[in-house]
Short mmCIF file of C-alpha atoms and ligand atoms in Angstrom, two decimals:
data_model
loop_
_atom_site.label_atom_id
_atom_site.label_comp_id
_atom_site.label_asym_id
_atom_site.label_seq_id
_atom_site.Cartn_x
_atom_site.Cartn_y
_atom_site.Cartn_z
CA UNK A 159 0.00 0.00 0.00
CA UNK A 160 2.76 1.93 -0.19
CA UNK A 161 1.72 4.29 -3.15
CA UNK A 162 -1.51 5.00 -0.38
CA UNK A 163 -0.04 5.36 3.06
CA UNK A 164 -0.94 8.51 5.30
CA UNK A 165 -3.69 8.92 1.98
CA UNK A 166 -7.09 9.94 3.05
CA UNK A 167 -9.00 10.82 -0.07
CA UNK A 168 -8.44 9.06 -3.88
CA UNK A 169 -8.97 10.84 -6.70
CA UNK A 170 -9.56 8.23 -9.33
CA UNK A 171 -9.56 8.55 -13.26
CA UNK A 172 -12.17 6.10 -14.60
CA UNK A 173 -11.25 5.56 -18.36
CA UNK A 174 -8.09 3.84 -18.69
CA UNK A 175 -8.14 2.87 -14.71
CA UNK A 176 -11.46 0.90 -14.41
CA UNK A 177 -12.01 -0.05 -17.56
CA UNK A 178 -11.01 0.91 -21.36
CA UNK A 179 -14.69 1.62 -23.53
CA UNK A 180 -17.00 -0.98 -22.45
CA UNK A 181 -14.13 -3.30 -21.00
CA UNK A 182 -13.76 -3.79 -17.31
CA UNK A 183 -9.91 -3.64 -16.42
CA UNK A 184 -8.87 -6.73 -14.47
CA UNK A 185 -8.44 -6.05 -10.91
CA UNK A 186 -9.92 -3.08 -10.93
CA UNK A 187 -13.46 -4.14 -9.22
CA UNK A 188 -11.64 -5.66 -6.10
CA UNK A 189 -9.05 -2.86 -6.24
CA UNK A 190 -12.11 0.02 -4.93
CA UNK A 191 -13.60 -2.48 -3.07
CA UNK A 192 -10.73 -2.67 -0.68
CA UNK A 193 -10.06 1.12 -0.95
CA UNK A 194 -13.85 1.77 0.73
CA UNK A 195 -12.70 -1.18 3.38
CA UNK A 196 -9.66 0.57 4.33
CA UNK A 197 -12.53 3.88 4.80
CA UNK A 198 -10.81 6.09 1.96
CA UNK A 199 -12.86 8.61 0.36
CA UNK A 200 -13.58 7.76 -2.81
CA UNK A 201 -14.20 10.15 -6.02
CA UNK A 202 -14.54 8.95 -9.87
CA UNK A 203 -13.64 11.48 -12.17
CA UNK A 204 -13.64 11.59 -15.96
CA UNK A 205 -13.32 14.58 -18.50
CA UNK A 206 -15.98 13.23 -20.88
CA UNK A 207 -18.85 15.25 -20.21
CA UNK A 208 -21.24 13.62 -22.82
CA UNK A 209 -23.32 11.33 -20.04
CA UNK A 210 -24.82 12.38 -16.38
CA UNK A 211 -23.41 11.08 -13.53
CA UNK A 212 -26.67 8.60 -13.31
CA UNK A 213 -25.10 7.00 -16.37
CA UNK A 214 -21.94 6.25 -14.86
CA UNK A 215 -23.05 4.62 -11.96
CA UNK A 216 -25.13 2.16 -14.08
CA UNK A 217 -21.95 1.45 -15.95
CA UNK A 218 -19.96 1.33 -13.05
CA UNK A 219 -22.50 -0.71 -11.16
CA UNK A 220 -22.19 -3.19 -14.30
CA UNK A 221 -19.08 -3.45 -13.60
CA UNK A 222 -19.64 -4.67 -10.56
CA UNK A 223 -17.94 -1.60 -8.91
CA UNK A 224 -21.12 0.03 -7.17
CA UNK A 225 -20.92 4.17 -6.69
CA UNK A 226 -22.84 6.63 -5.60
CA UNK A 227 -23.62 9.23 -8.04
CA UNK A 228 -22.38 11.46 -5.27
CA UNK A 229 -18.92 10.09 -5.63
CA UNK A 230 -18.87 10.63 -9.09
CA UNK A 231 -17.04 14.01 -10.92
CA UNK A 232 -17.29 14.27 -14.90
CA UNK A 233 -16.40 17.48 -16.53
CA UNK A 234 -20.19 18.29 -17.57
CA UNK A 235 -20.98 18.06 -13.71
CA UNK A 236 -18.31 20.27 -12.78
CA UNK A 237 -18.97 22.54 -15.52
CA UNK A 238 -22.29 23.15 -13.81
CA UNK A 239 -21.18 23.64 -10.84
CA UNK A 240 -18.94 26.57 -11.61
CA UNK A 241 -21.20 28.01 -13.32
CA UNK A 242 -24.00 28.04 -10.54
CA UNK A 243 -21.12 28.93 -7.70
CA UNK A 244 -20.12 32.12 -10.03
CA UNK A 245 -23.27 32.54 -12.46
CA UNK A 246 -26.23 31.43 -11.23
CA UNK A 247 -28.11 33.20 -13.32
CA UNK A 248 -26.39 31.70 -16.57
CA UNK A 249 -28.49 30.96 -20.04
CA UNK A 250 -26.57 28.38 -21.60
CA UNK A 251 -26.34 27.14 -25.32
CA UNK A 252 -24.99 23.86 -24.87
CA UNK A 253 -22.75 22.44 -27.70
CA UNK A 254 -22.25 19.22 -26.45
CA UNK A 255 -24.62 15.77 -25.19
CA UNK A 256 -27.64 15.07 -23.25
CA UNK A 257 -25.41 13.82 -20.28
CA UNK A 258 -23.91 17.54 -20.20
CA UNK A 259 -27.67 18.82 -20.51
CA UNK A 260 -28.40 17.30 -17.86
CA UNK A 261 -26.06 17.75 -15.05
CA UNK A 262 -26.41 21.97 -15.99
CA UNK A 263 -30.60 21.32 -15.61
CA UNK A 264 -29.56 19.60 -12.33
CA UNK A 265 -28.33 22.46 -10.98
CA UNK A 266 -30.83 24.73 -12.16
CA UNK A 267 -29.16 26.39 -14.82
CA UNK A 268 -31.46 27.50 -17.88
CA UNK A 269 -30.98 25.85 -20.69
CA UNK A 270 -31.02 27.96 -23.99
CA UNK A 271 -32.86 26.79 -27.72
CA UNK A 272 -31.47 27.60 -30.84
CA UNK A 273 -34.91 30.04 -31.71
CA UNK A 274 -33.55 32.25 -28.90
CA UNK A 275 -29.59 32.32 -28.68
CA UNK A 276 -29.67 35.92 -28.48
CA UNK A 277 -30.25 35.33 -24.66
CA UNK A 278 -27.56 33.05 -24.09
CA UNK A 279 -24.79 34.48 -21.51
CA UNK A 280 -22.97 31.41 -21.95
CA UNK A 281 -21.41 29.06 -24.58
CA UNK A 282 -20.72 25.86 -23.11
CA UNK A 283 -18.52 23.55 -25.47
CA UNK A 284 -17.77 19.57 -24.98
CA UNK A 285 -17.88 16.40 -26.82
CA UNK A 286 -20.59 16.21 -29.38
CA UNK A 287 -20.84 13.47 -31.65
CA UNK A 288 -23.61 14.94 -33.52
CA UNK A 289 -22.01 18.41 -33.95
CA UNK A 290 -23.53 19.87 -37.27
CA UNK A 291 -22.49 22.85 -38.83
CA UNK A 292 -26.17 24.16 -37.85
CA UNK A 293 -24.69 23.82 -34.11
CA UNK A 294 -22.13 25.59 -35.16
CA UNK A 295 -23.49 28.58 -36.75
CA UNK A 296 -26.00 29.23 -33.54
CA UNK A 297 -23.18 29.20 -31.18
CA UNK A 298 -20.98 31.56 -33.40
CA UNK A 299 -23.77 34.18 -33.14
CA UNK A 300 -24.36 33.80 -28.83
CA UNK A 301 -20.17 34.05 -29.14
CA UNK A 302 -20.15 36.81 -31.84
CA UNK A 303 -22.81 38.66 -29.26
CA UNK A 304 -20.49 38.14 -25.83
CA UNK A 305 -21.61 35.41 -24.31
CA UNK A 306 -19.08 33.72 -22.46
CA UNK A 307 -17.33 30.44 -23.84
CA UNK A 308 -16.58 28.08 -21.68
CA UNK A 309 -14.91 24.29 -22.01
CA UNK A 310 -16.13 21.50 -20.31
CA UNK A 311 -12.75 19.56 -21.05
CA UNK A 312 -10.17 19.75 -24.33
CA UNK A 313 -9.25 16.57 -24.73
CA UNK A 314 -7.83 16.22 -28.24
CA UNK A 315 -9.14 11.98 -28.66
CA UNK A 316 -10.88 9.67 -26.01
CA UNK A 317 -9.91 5.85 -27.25
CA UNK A 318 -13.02 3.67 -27.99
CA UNK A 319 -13.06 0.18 -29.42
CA UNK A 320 -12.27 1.34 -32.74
CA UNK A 321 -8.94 3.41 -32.25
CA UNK A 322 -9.02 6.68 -30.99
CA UNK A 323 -11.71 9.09 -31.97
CA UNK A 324 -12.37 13.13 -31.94
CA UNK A 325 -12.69 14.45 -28.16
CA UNK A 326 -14.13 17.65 -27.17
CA UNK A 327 -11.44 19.22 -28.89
CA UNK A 328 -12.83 19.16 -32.21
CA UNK A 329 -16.03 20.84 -30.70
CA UNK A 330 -13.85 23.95 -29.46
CA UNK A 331 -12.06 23.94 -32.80
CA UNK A 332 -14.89 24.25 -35.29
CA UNK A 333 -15.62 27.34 -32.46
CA UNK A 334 -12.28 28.42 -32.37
CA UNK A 335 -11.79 28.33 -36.02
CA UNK A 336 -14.96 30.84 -36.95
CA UNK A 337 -15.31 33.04 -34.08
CA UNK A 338 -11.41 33.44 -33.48
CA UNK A 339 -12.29 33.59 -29.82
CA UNK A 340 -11.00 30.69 -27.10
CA UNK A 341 -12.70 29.41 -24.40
CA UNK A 342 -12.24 31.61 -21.53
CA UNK A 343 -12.26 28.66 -18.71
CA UNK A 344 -11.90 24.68 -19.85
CA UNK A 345 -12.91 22.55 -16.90
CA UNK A 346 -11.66 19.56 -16.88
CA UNK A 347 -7.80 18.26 -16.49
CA UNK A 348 -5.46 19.26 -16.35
CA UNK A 349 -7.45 22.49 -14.96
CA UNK A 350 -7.65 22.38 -11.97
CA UNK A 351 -11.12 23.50 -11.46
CA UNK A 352 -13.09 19.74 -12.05
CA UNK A 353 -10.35 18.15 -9.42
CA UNK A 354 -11.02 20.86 -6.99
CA UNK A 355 -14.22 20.34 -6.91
CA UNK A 356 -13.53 16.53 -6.72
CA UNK A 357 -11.43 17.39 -3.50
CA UNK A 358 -14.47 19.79 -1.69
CA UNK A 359 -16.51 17.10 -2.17
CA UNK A 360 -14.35 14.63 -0.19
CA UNK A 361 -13.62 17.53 2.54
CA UNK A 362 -9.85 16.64 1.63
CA UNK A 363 -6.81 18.65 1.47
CA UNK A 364 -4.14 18.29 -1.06
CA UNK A 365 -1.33 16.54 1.34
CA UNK A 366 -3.75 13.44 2.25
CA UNK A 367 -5.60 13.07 -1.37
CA UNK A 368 -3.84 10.81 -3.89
CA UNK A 369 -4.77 10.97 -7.65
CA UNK A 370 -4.73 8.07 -9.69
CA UNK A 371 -4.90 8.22 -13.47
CA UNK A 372 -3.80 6.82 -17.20
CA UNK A 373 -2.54 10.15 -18.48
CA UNK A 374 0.45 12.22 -17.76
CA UNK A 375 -0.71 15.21 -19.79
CA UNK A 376 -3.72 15.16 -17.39
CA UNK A 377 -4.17 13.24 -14.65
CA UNK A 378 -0.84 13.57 -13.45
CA UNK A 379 -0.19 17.29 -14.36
CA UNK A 380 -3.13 18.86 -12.63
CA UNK A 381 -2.06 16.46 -8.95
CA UNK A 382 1.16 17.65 -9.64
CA UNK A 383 0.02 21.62 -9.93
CA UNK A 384 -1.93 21.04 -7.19
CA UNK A 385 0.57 19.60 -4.90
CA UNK A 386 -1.62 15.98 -4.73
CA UNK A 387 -0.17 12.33 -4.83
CA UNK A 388 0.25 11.12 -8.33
CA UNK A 389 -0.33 7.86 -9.65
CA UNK A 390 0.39 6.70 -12.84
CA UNK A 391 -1.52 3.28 -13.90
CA UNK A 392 -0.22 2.01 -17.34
CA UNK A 393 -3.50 0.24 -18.31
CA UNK A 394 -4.68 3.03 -20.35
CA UNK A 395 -3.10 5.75 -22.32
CA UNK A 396 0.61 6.51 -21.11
CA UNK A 397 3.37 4.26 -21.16
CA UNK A 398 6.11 3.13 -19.60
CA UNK A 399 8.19 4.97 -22.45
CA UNK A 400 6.63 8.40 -22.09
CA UNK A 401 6.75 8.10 -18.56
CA UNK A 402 10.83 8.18 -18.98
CA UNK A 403 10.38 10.89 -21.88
CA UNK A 404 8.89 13.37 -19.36
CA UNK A 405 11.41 12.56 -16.84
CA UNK A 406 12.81 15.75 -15.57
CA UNK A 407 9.65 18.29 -15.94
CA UNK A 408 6.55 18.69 -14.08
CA UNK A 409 4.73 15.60 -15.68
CA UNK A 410 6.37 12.76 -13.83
CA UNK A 411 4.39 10.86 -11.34
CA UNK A 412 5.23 9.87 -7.71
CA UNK A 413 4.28 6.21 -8.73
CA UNK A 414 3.62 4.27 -11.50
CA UNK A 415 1.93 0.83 -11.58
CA UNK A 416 0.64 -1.32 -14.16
CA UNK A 417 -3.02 -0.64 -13.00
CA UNK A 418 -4.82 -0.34 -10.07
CA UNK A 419 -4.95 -3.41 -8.55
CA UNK A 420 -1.30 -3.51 -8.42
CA UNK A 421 -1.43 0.67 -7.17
CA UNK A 422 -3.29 -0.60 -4.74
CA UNK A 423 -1.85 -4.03 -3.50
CA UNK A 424 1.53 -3.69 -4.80
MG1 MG B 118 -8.22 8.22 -18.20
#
């Protein structure tokens, strides 16, 4: 337990640590089991913001890892949360999924149609997989009026089954590209708003909270920027090979495992 001791909270990254797509990782299942036995906090994080937090948990629960939606951080959720904390009277046009929809009519945000953009206050950009140019051209004129644009994450490609596909990063670029504006906040990781949010939720501070992920452009270099544990798992993204590539900069993690069960176990 090494990577763990004197740990109180765990931050963990769910894509490439629990399970790649639709694939349980090995391990993983007893891995959090014995985490909530030991009493750690638990939080499940993930920069996709294109399903609730609902959704999740059923997949999680599939898994047979069972979470509260409580316990569970994805970009879209945090998203609304910042916006509520500093805008709570926000009228969002939403390029993005229903999962993202969601989570900002959760918390009470109104949501805004494309008949009436001109009230929008707020652009709020993440994956879409049925972005249409007809998206496109509504948010351009909210942006080209001064609403605010906001990221939920910018992840460049999220792997699926079939090799890696566009992230949210091809949402902000068809916005980027016409309005020549950039989002003003992106939420997810590396920001650090999403994992401070994660870390209110568990009541933790940074010196007992550990965060375990597959990415060193992410996961690692927001616990690193915010003075957390990092743990690298190697059953998603990063390697063993870029791990030695970033050796020297603010990327490299305080352990690296070949996936949780072994983070956790040794
Ligand atoms: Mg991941």
């Amino acid at each position: 337990l090494r990577a763990l001791d004197g740990i109180t909270a765990v931050l963990i990254d769910m894509d490439g640590v629990l399970y790649r797509g639709n694939i349980p990782i090995k391990g993983a299942a007893r891995a959090v089991e014995w985490l909530r036995k030991q009493g750690k906090k638990l939080i499940f994080l993930t920069n996709n913001s294109a399903n609730s937090r609902s959704a999740y948990a059923r997949k999680l629960k599939r898994m047979g890892i069972p979470v509260r939606k409580s316990e569970i951080v994805t970009s879209g959720y945090a998203t609304a949360l910042y916006l509520k904390k500093n805008y709570p009277g926000a009228k969002v046009y939403v390029v993005g999924e229903k999962g993202l929809r969601q989570e900002l009519k959760e918390a009470g945000l109104r949501i805004v149609y494309p008949h009436c953009v001109e009230e929008a206050t707020h652009v709020v950009v993440g994956l879409d997989r049925k972005l249409s140019y007809a998206k496109i051209a509504v948010a351009l004129r909210a942006l080209l009026q001064g609403a605010d644009f906001i990221a939920t994450n910018a992840d460049a490609t999220f792997p699926t089954e079939e090799g890696l596909s566009p992230g949210a990063g091809a949402t902000i670029g068809a916005l980027v590209g016409c309005s020549r504006r950039k989002p003003r906040v992106t939420v997810g990781k590396p920001s650090p708003t999403m994992v401070k949010i994660a870390m209110s939720l568990a009541e933790a501070e940074p010196k007992e909270t550990a965060i375990i992920g597959d990415r060193l452009d992410t996961d690692i270099a927001v616990g690193r920027k915010l003075g957390l544990r990092t743990i690298l798992v190697l059953s998603g993204i990063s390697t063993s090979q870029d791990v030695k590539s970033v050796s020297g900069t603010g990327l490299v993690p305080n352990f690296v495992h070949e996936n949780l069960e072994r983070a956790v176990f040794g």
